[in-house]
């Protein structure tokens, strides 16, 4: 009989331990489910942030392309203006050379006029 009582006590103790382990497993399961739910919520939030970030990146890239196009256009315009400047500088140089030539001709004419005036007054 003692053996049966000991066996019953051991079975009762095993049952209590099994119930305790079951309760702990249930609590662990609940905690894991809550953590899983939290992580799923975090994933949803991060996906939203990712979409916003991707939209922002797309806008920035579009602005970059527009800026690159504007820069290219400005560079082309600057090149045209530089060509015009070179042409105007050449024209200015030619005009200055022509002015120098006319100034020299005027100087020669004035010298001849002075010489003729001097001869006329000497006579």
CSV table of C-alpha atoms in Angstrom, one decimal:
chain,number,residue,atom,x,y,z
A,1,UNK,CA,0.0,0.0,0.0
A,2,UNK,CA,2.8,2.4,0.8
A,3,UNK,CA,4.1,1.8,-2.7
A,4,UNK,CA,0.8,2.7,-4.2
A,5,UNK,CA,0.6,5.9,-2.0
A,6,UNK,CA,4.1,6.8,-3.1
A,7,UNK,CA,3.3,6.1,-6.7
A,8,UNK,CA,0.1,8.2,-6.4
A,9,UNK,CA,2.0,11.1,-4.8
A,10,UNK,CA,4.6,10.9,-7.5
A,11,UNK,CA,1.9,10.8,-10.2
A,12,UNK,CA,0.2,13.8,-8.4
A,13,UNK,CA,3.6,15.6,-8.3
A,14,UNK,CA,4.1,14.8,-12.0
A,15,UNK,CA,0.6,16.1,-12.8
A,16,UNK,CA,1.3,19.4,-10.9
A,17,UNK,CA,4.6,19.8,-12.6
A,18,UNK,CA,3.0,19.1,-16.0
A,19,UNK,CA,0.3,21.6,-15.2
A,20,UNK,CA,2.9,24.2,-14.2
A,21,UNK,CA,4.8,23.5,-17.4
A,22,UNK,CA,1.6,23.8,-19.4
A,23,UNK,CA,0.8,27.1,-17.7
A,24,UNK,CA,4.3,28.4,-18.4
A,25,UNK,CA,4.1,27.2,-22.0
A,26,UNK,CA,0.7,28.9,-22.4
A,27,UNK,CA,2.2,32.1,-20.9
A,28,UNK,CA,5.3,31.8,-23.2
A,29,UNK,CA,2.9,31.2,-26.2
A,30,UNK,CA,0.9,34.3,-25.3
A,31,UNK,CA,4.0,36.4,-24.9
A,32,UNK,CA,5.3,35.1,-28.2
A,33,UNK,CA,2.0,35.9,-29.9
A,34,UNK,CA,2.1,39.4,-28.5
A,35,UNK,CA,5.7,39.9,-29.6
A,36,UNK,CA,4.7,38.5,-33.1
A,37,UNK,CA,1.8,41.0,-33.3
A,38,UNK,CA,4.1,43.9,-32.2
A,39,UNK,CA,6.7,42.8,-34.8
A,40,UNK,CA,4.0,42.6,-37.5
A,41,UNK,CA,2.8,46.1,-36.6
A,42,UNK,CA,6.4,47.3,-36.8
A,43,UNK,CA,6.8,45.7,-40.2
A,44,UNK,CA,3.6,47.5,-41.4
A,45,UNK,CA,4.9,50.8,-40.0
A,46,UNK,CA,8.3,50.3,-41.6
A,47,UNK,CA,6.7,49.4,-45.0
A,48,UNK,CA,4.8,52.7,-44.8
A,49,UNK,CA,8.0,54.6,-44.1
A,50,UNK,CA,9.7,52.8,-46.9
A,51,UNK,CA,6.9,53.9,-49.4
A,52,UNK,CA,7.2,57.5,-48.2
A,53,UNK,CA,11.0,57.3,-48.5
A,54,UNK,CA,10.8,55.8,-52.0
A,55,UNK,CA,8.3,58.5,-53.0
A,56,UNK,CA,10.6,61.2,-51.6
A,57,UNK,CA,13.5,59.6,-53.4
A,58,UNK,CA,11.6,59.6,-56.7
A,59,UNK,CA,10.8,63.3,-56.3
A,60,UNK,CA,14.4,64.1,-55.5
A,61,UNK,CA,15.5,62.1,-58.6
A,62,UNK,CA,12.9,63.9,-60.8
A,63,UNK,CA,14.2,67.3,-59.4
A,64,UNK,CA,17.8,66.2,-60.1
A,65,UNK,CA,16.9,65.3,-63.7
A,66,UNK,CA,15.2,68.7,-64.1
A,67,UNK,CA,18.2,70.4,-62.6
A,68,UNK,CA,20.6,68.5,-64.9
A,69,UNK,CA,18.5,69.5,-67.9
A,70,UNK,CA,18.5,73.1,-66.8
A,71,UNK,CA,22.3,73.0,-66.2
A,72,UNK,CA,22.8,71.5,-69.7
A,73,UNK,CA,20.6,74.2,-71.2
A,74,UNK,CA,22.5,76.9,-69.2
A,75,UNK,CA,25.9,75.4,-70.4
A,76,UNK,CA,24.7,75.5,-74.0
A,77,UNK,CA,23.5,79.1,-73.6
A,78,UNK,CA,26.9,80.0,-72.0
A,79,UNK,CA,28.7,78.4,-74.9
A,80,UNK,CA,26.6,80.4,-77.4
A,81,UNK,CA,27.3,83.6,-75.4
A,82,UNK,CA,31.0,82.8,-75.3
A,83,UNK,CA,31.0,82.4,-79.1
A,84,UNK,CA,29.1,85.7,-79.5
A,85,UNK,CA,31.7,87.3,-77.2
A,86,UNK,CA,34.6,86.0,-79.3
A,87,UNK,CA,32.9,87.3,-82.4
A,88,UNK,CA,32.3,90.7,-80.8
A,89,UNK,CA,35.9,90.9,-79.6
A,90,UNK,CA,37.1,90.1,-83.1
A,91,UNK,CA,34.8,92.8,-84.5
A,92,UNK,CA,36.0,95.3,-81.8
A,93,UNK,CA,39.6,94.5,-82.7
A,94,UNK,CA,38.9,95.1,-86.4
A,95,UNK,CA,37.1,98.3,-85.6
A,96,UNK,CA,40.1,99.4,-83.4
A,97,UNK,CA,42.5,98.5,-86.2
A,98,UNK,CA,40.4,100.5,-88.6
A,99,UNK,CA,40.3,103.4,-86.2
A,100,UNK,CA,44.1,103.3,-85.9
A,101,UNK,CA,44.3,103.4,-89.7
A,102,UNK,CA,41.9,106.4,-89.9
A,103,UNK,CA,43.8,108.1,-87.1
A,104,UNK,CA,47.0,107.6,-88.9
A,105,UNK,CA,45.5,108.9,-92.1
A,106,UNK,CA,44.1,111.9,-90.2
A,107,UNK,CA,47.5,112.6,-88.7
A,108,UNK,CA,49.1,112.5,-92.2
A,109,UNK,CA,46.4,114.8,-93.6
A,110,UNK,CA,46.9,117.2,-90.7
A,111,UNK,CA,50.6,117.2,-91.3
A,112,UNK,CA,50.1,117.8,-95.0
A,113,UNK,CA,47.6,120.6,-94.2
A,114,UNK,CA,50.1,122.2,-91.8
A,115,UNK,CA,52.9,121.9,-94.4
A,116,UNK,CA,50.6,123.4,-97.1
A,117,UNK,CA,49.5,126.2,-94.7
A,118,UNK,CA,53.1,126.9,-93.9
A,119,UNK,CA,54.1,127.0,-97.6
A,120,UNK,CA,51.1,129.3,-98.3
A,121,UNK,CA,52.1,131.7,-95.5
A,122,UNK,CA,55.7,131.7,-96.7
A,123,UNK,CA,54.8,132.8,-100.2
